[in-house]
Amino acid sequence: MNPILSGFYPDPSICRVDDTFYMVTSTFEYFPSVPIFKSKNLINWTQIGHCVTDENYLKLSNSKISGGIFAPTIRYHNGTFYMITTDVSGIGNFFVTATDPAGPWSKPIKVDFKGIDPSLYFEGDNVYCNTTGRDTNNNQGIIMARIDIKTGECLEDKKFLWTGTGGVYPEGAHIYKHGDKYYLLVAEGGTSMGHMETIACSDNIYGPYESNPANPILTHRNFIGQIQGTGHMDIVQAADGNFFAVFLGFRLTESYFHHLGRETFIAPVTWKENEFPIINDNQPIATSIDTSKFPGLPMPVEKSFVDDFSDDKLNFRYNFLRKSSTVRYELNHGLTLYGNGVSIDEISTPAWIGFRQTEFNIEAFFHIKAEMKHTDFCGVTIFYNSTRHFDLCVNNNAVCIKKRFDDIRETTFKQFLDDPDANVQAQAKDLVLYIKADELTYYFGFGDTEQSASENIVATGLTRHLATEAAKITFTGVYLAMFVNGEPESKMTVKEIKYNALNQPTNAQN
């Protein structure tokens, strides 16, 4: 059942209200920002909205690749939900509030803190904020101060708490009180193969903090297995007193690359008062979970979906790049997407609407009608970022496969639609575009029907070309996206999407 949120859902944070758990993850340059999920049993999660849905609050249009919204924290206090995060491309650290986690959420309140990965801790009338920072010797670590929760203003000088255990990039810190002691939980080692979670405790919230002799309390840095990069943790207590940890990790392919992105995992926690927590009985994280102590029984959830766009709003699964206001689309028993003159090769906001690839083994059918002008083209892209993507393209008279790897651009297949071997009627411009994937390879096809499209594989691409390890320093994952590269007169209507997760174990994500 791990990961509990599969695909690009990193940096999870969690809280509980009565018998319901709420969780958020980071989104970087994608919009709407910070998806929020709810669950009764910690295994089955349903998305109920996004915490930031007004693009005017952010400056994502200025966001570089893997810029934008970094790690969020969600907390609940006295009837109000608080989500605090960092817009590294714009206003910095801020929080928004809501009485209903499904929204609406407030306008951002800027916090008088630099650094990233802010968190909140409530105790009595005091509210503490912590972020990354540096001590007087310029050592990286965690800083904290009391803030005015109405204005975001710091009420005291910032206090340096802890450098961590020596791993690079101490970040993603949270403070808890259990028994008589305060605990400072910190991610270290960078969000890659050396990632780890460490913890320290103190009798005073301001420290000094003493490191757990058993640190790290979670890491796979010396573990040989598919799940790697575990860290960036948050801990929640269920109503029955049991503790659980959510954290990110990623699944490697056989070639030791990962392209789905950093995902959200869960493990049980043993935590006695005034002692350090133990994660998953000190055992490596696996895809299987012993749910005997979880609150409620997990239910099977079908990860495949069919969308004919018959609703008047897009499903929460869809995102835009950076903002939505310059992307013209219509929903009327189909999604019609218009060109806006921006290419998907640009670090900007193209006519692009996508959803996350959630498993290695998938297939997807896109029933489209293309109406392109001049040399414009449209189609479906397997998109890691604007410098790395595979595109199954349609223009006025041909289908082609375009590949982009950094500065390399190539067309690896092209077939004219009036070719008698093209397996499609040229005058119709109604096509089924087909994507299939396994751990190592993407497959591209097209035709008049789903069957003909799936049998007409015309090109392939290696998944490792869209992997984080090949894309330098990036924090996202692969999307399947509909796009139009062209002017406003060009449009593509997507009548239906069928997305099938193939041969996957029963998972628990809506």
Coordinates of C-alpha atoms in Angstrom, one line a residue:
M1 CA 0.0 0.0 0.0
N2 CA 3.1 2.3 0.1
P3 CA 3.3 4.9 -1.4
I4 CA 0.0 6.2 0.0
L5 CA 0.2 9.1 -2.5
S6 CA 1.9 7.8 -5.6
G7 CA 3.5 10.0 -8.2
F8 CA 4.8 13.5 -7.7
Y9 CA 3.6 14.3 -4.1
P10 CA 6.7 15.2 -2.1
D11 CA 7.3 16.9 1.3
P12 CA 4.1 15.7 3.1
S13 CA 2.8 17.3 6.2
I14 CA -0.2 16.0 8.3
C15 CA -2.5 16.9 11.1
R16 CA -5.6 15.3 12.7
V17 CA -9.0 16.8 13.7
D18 CA -11.2 14.4 15.6
D19 CA -11.2 11.2 13.5
T20 CA -10.1 12.8 10.2
F21 CA -6.5 13.3 9.0
Y22 CA -5.5 16.0 6.6
M23 CA -2.3 16.1 4.5
V24 CA -0.6 18.5 2.1
T25 CA 2.3 18.3 -0.3
S26 CA 4.5 20.6 -2.3
T27 CA 3.9 21.7 -5.9
F28 CA 6.8 23.9 -7.0
E29 CA 5.9 25.5 -10.4
Y30 CA 2.6 23.8 -10.8
F31 CA -0.8 25.5 -10.2
P32 CA -3.2 25.3 -8.3
S33 CA -0.8 25.0 -5.4
V34 CA -0.5 22.7 -2.4
P35 CA -3.1 19.9 -2.8
I36 CA -4.9 18.9 0.4
F37 CA -6.2 15.4 1.1
K38 CA -8.3 13.8 3.8
S39 CA -8.5 10.3 5.2
K40 CA -10.1 8.4 8.1
N41 CA -7.6 5.5 8.1
L42 CA -4.3 7.0 6.8
I43 CA -4.3 4.7 3.8
N44 CA -7.2 5.8 1.7
W45 CA -6.8 9.5 0.7
T46 CA -9.2 11.8 -1.1
Q47 CA -8.2 15.1 -2.5
I48 CA -10.6 17.9 -1.4
G49 CA -9.0 20.9 -3.0
H50 CA -5.9 23.1 -3.0
C51 CA -4.7 25.6 -0.4
V52 CA -3.7 28.3 -3.0
T53 CA -6.1 28.8 -5.9
D54 CA -5.6 32.5 -6.7
E55 CA -2.6 33.0 -8.9
N56 CA -2.5 36.7 -8.0
Y57 CA -1.3 35.7 -4.5
L58 CA 1.9 34.1 -5.9
K59 CA 4.5 34.9 -8.5
L60 CA 4.8 31.6 -10.1
S61 CA 5.0 33.2 -13.5
N62 CA 8.5 34.1 -12.5
S63 CA 9.2 30.6 -11.3
K64 CA 12.2 28.7 -12.8
I65 CA 12.1 24.9 -13.1
S66 CA 11.5 23.5 -9.6
G67 CA 11.0 27.0 -8.2
G68 CA 7.7 28.2 -6.8
I69 CA 6.1 26.5 -3.8
F70 CA 8.4 24.5 -1.6
A71 CA 7.5 22.3 1.4
P72 CA 4.3 23.1 3.3
T73 CA 3.2 22.4 6.8
I74 CA -0.4 22.0 7.9
R75 CA -1.6 22.5 11.5
Y76 CA -5.0 22.9 13.2
H77 CA -5.6 25.1 16.2
N78 CA -8.7 26.4 17.9
G79 CA -11.0 25.8 15.0
T80 CA -8.7 27.0 12.2
F81 CA -6.4 25.2 9.8
Y82 CA -3.0 26.8 9.0
M83 CA -0.9 26.0 5.9
I84 CA 2.5 27.6 5.9
T85 CA 5.0 27.3 3.0
T86 CA 7.6 29.1 1.0
D87 CA 7.1 30.8 -2.4
V88 CA 10.8 30.9 -3.4
S89 CA 10.0 32.7 -6.6
G90 CA 7.9 35.4 -5.0
I91 CA 6.8 36.5 -1.5
G92 CA 8.9 34.0 0.5
N93 CA 7.4 32.4 3.6
F94 CA 3.7 32.8 4.2
F95 CA 0.6 31.1 5.6
V96 CA -3.0 30.8 4.7
T97 CA -6.0 29.9 6.9
A98 CA -9.3 28.2 6.6
T99 CA -12.1 26.9 8.9
D100 CA -13.0 24.4 6.2
P101 CA -10.0 22.6 4.8
A102 CA -11.8 22.2 1.4
G103 CA -11.7 26.0 1.3
P104 CA -11.9 28.9 0.8
W105 CA -8.5 29.6 2.1
S106 CA -7.4 33.2 3.1
K107 CA -5.1 35.5 1.4
P108 CA -1.5 34.9 2.2
I109 CA 0.0 36.4 5.4
K110 CA 3.7 36.9 4.9
V111 CA 5.9 35.7 7.8
D112 CA 9.0 37.7 8.9
F113 CA 11.3 34.8 8.3
K114 CA 13.8 34.0 5.6
G115 CA 14.9 30.4 4.8
I116 CA 12.6 27.6 3.5
D117 CA 10.4 24.8 4.9
P118 CA 8.6 26.8 7.6
S119 CA 6.6 25.0 10.3
L120 CA 4.3 26.2 13.1
Y121 CA 4.0 25.0 16.7
F122 CA 1.1 26.1 19.0
E123 CA 1.4 26.1 22.8
G124 CA -1.0 28.0 24.9
D125 CA -1.2 31.6 23.6
N126 CA 2.2 31.3 21.9
V127 CA 2.8 30.4 18.3
Y128 CA 6.3 29.5 17.2
C129 CA 7.6 29.5 13.7
N130 CA 10.8 27.7 12.5
T131 CA 12.6 27.7 9.2
T132 CA 16.1 27.0 7.9
G133 CA 18.8 29.4 8.9
R134 CA 22.4 29.9 10.1
D135 CA 24.2 30.4 13.4
T136 CA 26.8 33.0 14.1
N137 CA 29.5 30.7 12.6
N138 CA 27.4 30.4 9.4
N139 CA 26.5 26.8 10.1
Q140 CA 23.2 25.7 8.5
G141 CA 20.5 24.6 10.8
I142 CA 17.1 25.5 12.2
I143 CA 16.0 28.9 13.6
M144 CA 12.8 29.7 15.6
A145 CA 10.9 32.7 17.1
R146 CA 7.5 33.5 18.4
I147 CA 5.2 35.2 15.9
D148 CA 1.9 37.1 15.8
I149 CA -0.4 34.6 14.1
K150 CA -2.6 37.4 12.9
T151 CA 0.2 39.4 11.2
G152 CA 3.1 37.1 10.7
E153 CA 5.4 39.5 12.6
C154 CA 8.2 38.1 14.7
L155 CA 7.7 38.9 18.4
E156 CA 11.3 38.2 19.5
D157 CA 14.8 37.7 18.1
K158 CA 15.2 34.5 16.1
K159 CA 16.9 31.7 18.1
F160 CA 19.3 29.2 16.5
L161 CA 18.2 25.7 17.7
W162 CA 20.3 22.9 16.1
T163 CA 22.6 22.2 13.2
G164 CA 21.5 18.6 12.9
T165 CA 24.0 15.7 13.0
G166 CA 26.2 17.0 10.2
G167 CA 24.3 16.0 7.1
V168 CA 24.0 18.6 4.4
Y169 CA 20.8 20.8 4.0
P170 CA 19.2 20.5 7.5
E171 CA 15.6 21.4 6.6
G172 CA 11.9 20.5 6.9
A173 CA 11.9 20.8 10.7
H174 CA 8.9 20.3 13.0
I175 CA 8.6 20.7 16.8
Y176 CA 6.5 18.4 19.0
K177 CA 6.0 18.1 22.7
H178 CA 5.6 14.5 24.1
G179 CA 5.6 14.0 27.8
D180 CA 7.8 16.8 29.4
K181 CA 10.2 17.2 26.5
Y182 CA 10.3 19.1 23.2
Y183 CA 11.4 17.2 20.1
L184 CA 12.9 18.8 17.0
L185 CA 12.6 16.6 13.9
V186 CA 14.9 17.5 11.0
A187 CA 15.5 16.2 7.4
E188 CA 19.2 16.0 6.5
G189 CA 21.4 14.8 3.7
G190 CA 19.7 16.3 0.7
T191 CA 16.6 14.9 -0.9
S192 CA 18.4 12.1 -2.8
M193 CA 20.0 8.8 -1.9
G194 CA 21.6 10.2 1.2
H195 CA 18.4 11.6 2.6
M196 CA 17.7 10.9 6.3
E197 CA 15.6 12.0 9.3
T198 CA 17.1 13.0 12.6
I199 CA 15.8 14.1 15.9
A200 CA 16.9 16.0 19.0
C201 CA 15.1 16.8 22.3
S202 CA 15.2 19.4 25.0
D203 CA 13.5 20.4 28.3
N204 CA 13.0 23.9 26.9
I205 CA 11.6 24.8 23.5
Y206 CA 14.5 27.2 22.9
G207 CA 17.1 24.4 23.6
P208 CA 19.7 23.3 24.0
Y209 CA 18.7 20.3 21.9
E210 CA 20.5 17.0 22.4
S211 CA 20.8 14.6 19.5
N212 CA 19.3 11.2 19.6
P213 CA 22.3 8.7 19.9
A214 CA 20.4 6.4 17.5
N215 CA 20.2 9.0 14.7
P216 CA 19.1 8.8 12.0
I217 CA 15.7 7.5 12.9
L218 CA 14.9 7.0 9.2
T219 CA 17.1 6.5 6.2
H220 CA 17.6 4.1 3.3
R221 CA 21.1 5.4 2.4
N222 CA 22.7 2.0 3.2
F223 CA 19.7 -0.1 2.1
I224 CA 19.7 -1.9 -1.3
G225 CA 16.1 -1.8 -2.5
Q226 CA 13.6 0.0 -4.8
I227 CA 12.5 2.6 -2.2
Q228 CA 15.1 5.2 -1.7
G229 CA 15.5 8.8 -0.5
T230 CA 13.3 8.5 2.6
G231 CA 13.0 11.6 4.7
H232 CA 11.2 14.9 5.2
M233 CA 8.9 13.5 7.9
D234 CA 5.9 14.7 9.9
I235 CA 4.4 12.7 12.8
V236 CA 0.7 12.6 13.8
Q237 CA -1.1 10.9 16.7
A238 CA -4.3 9.0 16.1
A239 CA -7.3 9.3 18.4
D240 CA -6.4 6.0 20.0
G241 CA -2.9 7.2 20.9
N242 CA -0.9 5.4 18.2
F243 CA 1.6 7.5 16.2
F244 CA 2.3 7.5 12.5
A245 CA 4.9 9.1 10.3
V246 CA 4.5 10.4 6.7
F247 CA 7.5 11.1 4.7
L248 CA 8.8 11.3 1.1
G249 CA 10.7 8.6 -0.8
F250 CA 11.1 7.6 -4.4
R251 CA 11.0 4.3 -6.3
L252 CA 13.9 3.4 -8.5
T253 CA 13.6 1.7 -11.8
E254 CA 15.8 -1.3 -12.6
S255 CA 18.3 1.1 -14.1
Y256 CA 18.6 3.1 -10.8
F257 CA 16.8 6.2 -12.1
H258 CA 13.6 7.7 -10.8
H259 CA 11.1 9.6 -12.9
L260 CA 7.7 9.4 -11.1
G261 CA 8.9 12.0 -8.6
R262 CA 9.2 11.9 -4.8
E263 CA 6.1 10.2 -3.4
T264 CA 4.4 10.1 0.0
F265 CA 5.0 7.0 2.3
I266 CA 3.8 6.1 5.7
A267 CA 5.0 4.0 8.7
P268 CA 3.9 3.3 12.3
V269 CA 5.8 5.0 15.1
T270 CA 6.5 3.8 18.6
W271 CA 6.9 6.8 20.8
K272 CA 7.0 6.5 24.6
E273 CA 6.8 9.7 26.7
N274 CA 10.2 11.4 27.2
E275 CA 11.9 9.0 24.8
F276 CA 12.9 9.2 21.2
P277 CA 10.4 7.9 18.6
I278 CA 11.2 4.6 16.7
I279 CA 10.0 4.5 13.1
N280 CA 8.7 1.2 11.6
D281 CA 10.4 -0.8 14.4
N282 CA 13.7 0.3 12.8
Q283 CA 13.0 -1.8 9.7
P284 CA 13.3 -0.6 6.1
I285 CA 10.2 0.9 4.5
A286 CA 8.4 -1.5 2.2
T287 CA 5.5 -1.3 -0.1
S288 CA 3.5 -3.6 2.2
I289 CA 2.2 -2.2 5.5
D290 CA 1.0 -3.9 8.6
T291 CA -2.3 -2.0 9.1
S292 CA -3.3 -3.7 12.4
K293 CA -2.7 -0.5 14.4
F294 CA -4.1 1.8 11.8
P295 CA -7.4 3.6 12.5
G296 CA -9.8 1.7 10.4
L297 CA -9.5 -0.9 7.6
P298 CA -8.0 0.1 4.3
M299 CA -10.4 -0.1 1.3
P300 CA -9.4 -1.0 -2.2
V301 CA -9.2 2.0 -4.5
E302 CA -9.0 1.9 -8.3
K303 CA -6.2 4.1 -9.5
S304 CA -7.4 4.1 -13.1
F305 CA -9.9 6.7 -14.2
V306 CA -12.0 7.8 -17.2
D307 CA -12.7 11.4 -17.7
D308 CA -15.1 12.7 -20.4
F309 CA -15.0 16.3 -19.0
S310 CA -18.8 16.4 -18.4
D311 CA -18.4 18.4 -15.2
D312 CA -18.2 22.1 -15.3
K313 CA -14.9 22.2 -13.5
L314 CA -11.6 20.4 -13.9
N315 CA -11.0 17.5 -11.6
F316 CA -8.5 18.2 -8.8
R317 CA -6.0 15.9 -10.5
Y318 CA -5.2 18.5 -13.2
N319 CA -2.6 21.2 -13.0
F320 CA -1.3 24.1 -15.1
L321 CA 2.2 25.3 -15.4
R322 CA 2.7 28.4 -13.2
K323 CA -0.7 29.9 -13.7
S324 CA -4.1 29.3 -15.4
S325 CA -5.2 32.8 -16.5
T326 CA -3.3 32.7 -19.8
V327 CA -4.5 29.2 -20.7
R328 CA -7.8 29.3 -22.6
Y329 CA -9.9 26.2 -22.3
E330 CA -13.6 25.2 -22.4
L331 CA -15.5 22.3 -20.7
N332 CA -18.5 21.1 -22.7
H333 CA -18.6 17.3 -22.8
G334 CA -15.0 17.5 -23.7
L335 CA -12.0 19.7 -23.0
T336 CA -11.2 22.2 -25.7
L337 CA -7.7 23.7 -25.3
Y338 CA -6.6 26.7 -27.4
G339 CA -3.1 27.8 -28.3
N340 CA -1.6 30.9 -26.6
G341 CA 1.6 31.4 -28.6
V342 CA 3.8 29.8 -25.9
S343 CA 5.8 26.7 -26.5
I344 CA 6.1 23.9 -24.0
D345 CA 9.9 24.3 -24.4
E346 CA 9.7 27.7 -22.7
I347 CA 9.9 28.3 -19.0
S348 CA 6.6 30.1 -19.1
T349 CA 2.8 29.2 -19.2
P350 CA 2.0 27.2 -22.3
A351 CA -1.4 25.9 -23.2
W352 CA -0.8 22.8 -21.1
I353 CA -3.0 20.9 -18.7
G354 CA -1.6 17.7 -17.1
F355 CA -1.9 15.1 -14.4
R356 CA 0.7 13.0 -12.6
Q357 CA 1.9 9.6 -13.8
T358 CA 1.2 7.6 -10.7
E359 CA 2.8 4.2 -11.5
F360 CA 5.5 2.7 -13.7
N361 CA 3.1 0.5 -15.7
I362 CA 0.3 2.6 -17.2
E363 CA -1.5 3.1 -20.4
A364 CA -3.6 6.1 -21.5
F365 CA -5.9 6.7 -24.4
F366 CA -6.6 10.3 -25.4
H367 CA -9.6 10.7 -27.8
I368 CA -8.9 14.0 -29.5
K369 CA -9.9 16.2 -32.4
A370 CA -7.2 18.5 -33.7
E371 CA -7.9 21.8 -35.6
M372 CA -4.5 23.3 -36.2
K373 CA -3.6 26.4 -38.2
H374 CA -0.5 26.7 -40.3
T375 CA 2.4 24.9 -38.7
D376 CA 0.9 24.7 -35.3
F377 CA 0.7 21.3 -33.5
C378 CA -1.0 19.8 -30.5
G379 CA -1.0 16.4 -28.7
V380 CA 0.1 14.7 -25.5
T381 CA 3.4 15.2 -23.8
I382 CA 5.2 13.0 -21.3
F383 CA 6.6 15.9 -19.4
Y384 CA 9.3 16.1 -16.7
N385 CA 10.0 19.8 -17.3
S386 CA 10.4 22.2 -20.2
T387 CA 13.8 20.8 -21.1
R388 CA 13.0 17.1 -20.9
H389 CA 9.8 15.7 -22.5
F390 CA 8.5 13.3 -25.2
D391 CA 5.7 14.6 -27.4
L392 CA 3.1 12.7 -29.4
C393 CA 2.1 15.5 -31.8
V394 CA -0.6 16.1 -34.4
N395 CA -0.7 18.9 -37.0
N396 CA -2.8 19.5 -40.0
N397 CA -1.5 16.6 -42.0
A398 CA 0.8 14.5 -39.9
V399 CA 1.5 12.7 -36.6
C400 CA 5.1 12.9 -35.3
I401 CA 7.1 12.1 -32.2
K402 CA 9.3 15.0 -30.8
K403 CA 11.9 14.5 -28.1
R404 CA 13.6 17.2 -26.1
F405 CA 16.7 16.5 -23.9
D406 CA 18.2 19.8 -22.7
D407 CA 19.7 21.4 -25.9
I408 CA 18.9 18.4 -28.1
R409 CA 15.7 18.5 -30.1
E410 CA 14.8 15.7 -32.5
T411 CA 11.8 14.4 -34.4
T412 CA 12.1 10.6 -34.4
F413 CA 8.9 9.7 -36.3
K414 CA 6.6 11.4 -38.8
Q415 CA 3.7 10.0 -40.8
F416 CA 1.4 12.0 -43.0
L417 CA -2.3 11.4 -42.4
D418 CA -3.1 10.9 -46.0
D419 CA -0.6 8.0 -46.2
P420 CA -2.7 4.8 -46.9
D421 CA -0.6 3.1 -44.2
A422 CA -1.3 5.8 -41.6
N423 CA -4.0 3.8 -40.0
V424 CA -6.3 6.9 -39.7
Q425 CA -8.6 8.9 -42.0
A426 CA -7.0 12.2 -42.9
Q427 CA -10.2 14.2 -43.3
A428 CA -11.6 13.3 -39.9
K429 CA -8.8 14.7 -37.7
D430 CA -10.3 12.6 -35.0
L431 CA -7.6 10.5 -33.4
V432 CA -6.8 8.3 -30.5
L433 CA -3.4 9.0 -29.1
Y434 CA -1.9 6.2 -27.1
I435 CA 0.7 6.2 -24.4
K436 CA 2.0 3.0 -22.6
A437 CA 4.8 2.8 -20.1
D438 CA 6.7 0.3 -18.1
E439 CA 9.7 0.9 -15.7
L440 CA 12.2 1.5 -18.5
T441 CA 10.3 2.5 -21.7
Y442 CA 7.5 4.7 -23.0
Y443 CA 5.5 3.5 -26.1
F444 CA 3.6 5.8 -28.5
G445 CA 0.8 4.9 -30.8
F446 CA -2.2 6.4 -32.7
G447 CA -5.1 5.3 -34.7
D448 CA -8.9 5.6 -35.3
T449 CA -9.8 3.4 -32.4
E450 CA -8.3 2.4 -29.1
Q451 CA -7.5 -1.0 -30.5
S452 CA -5.8 0.3 -33.6
A453 CA -3.9 2.9 -31.6
S454 CA -2.6 0.4 -29.1
E455 CA -1.5 -2.0 -31.9
N456 CA 0.2 0.8 -33.9
I457 CA 3.2 1.6 -31.8
V458 CA 5.4 3.9 -33.8
A459 CA 8.1 5.0 -31.4
T460 CA 9.5 4.5 -28.0
G461 CA 11.5 6.5 -25.4
L462 CA 13.6 5.6 -22.4
T463 CA 12.1 6.6 -19.0
R464 CA 15.6 7.5 -17.7
H465 CA 15.8 10.4 -20.1
L466 CA 13.0 12.0 -18.0
A467 CA 14.5 11.0 -14.7
T468 CA 15.6 13.3 -11.9
E469 CA 19.1 12.0 -12.1
A470 CA 19.3 13.1 -15.8
A471 CA 17.7 16.5 -15.2
K472 CA 20.2 18.1 -12.8
I473 CA 18.8 19.6 -9.6
T474 CA 15.0 19.2 -9.9
F475 CA 12.3 18.2 -7.5
T476 CA 9.3 17.3 -9.5
G477 CA 8.0 14.2 -11.5
V478 CA 6.5 13.1 -14.7
Y479 CA 3.1 14.4 -15.9
L480 CA 0.9 13.3 -18.8
A481 CA -0.3 16.5 -20.3
M482 CA -2.5 17.8 -23.2
F483 CA -1.0 20.8 -25.0
V484 CA -1.3 23.1 -28.0
N485 CA 1.8 24.7 -29.5
G486 CA 0.3 27.5 -31.6
E487 CA -1.8 30.6 -31.9
P488 CA -5.2 31.2 -30.4
E489 CA -7.0 30.0 -33.6
S490 CA -5.6 26.5 -33.1
K491 CA -7.4 24.2 -30.8
M492 CA -7.6 20.6 -29.6
T493 CA -10.7 19.0 -28.2
V494 CA -10.1 16.0 -25.8
K495 CA -13.3 14.1 -25.8
E496 CA -12.2 11.5 -23.3
I497 CA -9.2 10.2 -21.4
K498 CA -8.8 6.6 -20.2
Y499 CA -5.9 6.2 -17.8
N500 CA -5.2 2.6 -16.7
A501 CA -2.8 1.6 -14.0
L502 CA -1.6 -1.8 -15.1
N503 CA -0.8 -4.8 -12.9
Q504 CA -0.5 -2.7 -9.8
P505 CA -1.2 -3.9 -6.2
T506 CA -4.3 -2.5 -4.6
N507 CA -3.5 1.0 -3.4
A508 CA -5.5 3.6 -1.5
Q509 CA -5.4 6.9 -3.3
N510 CA -8.4 8.6 -4.8

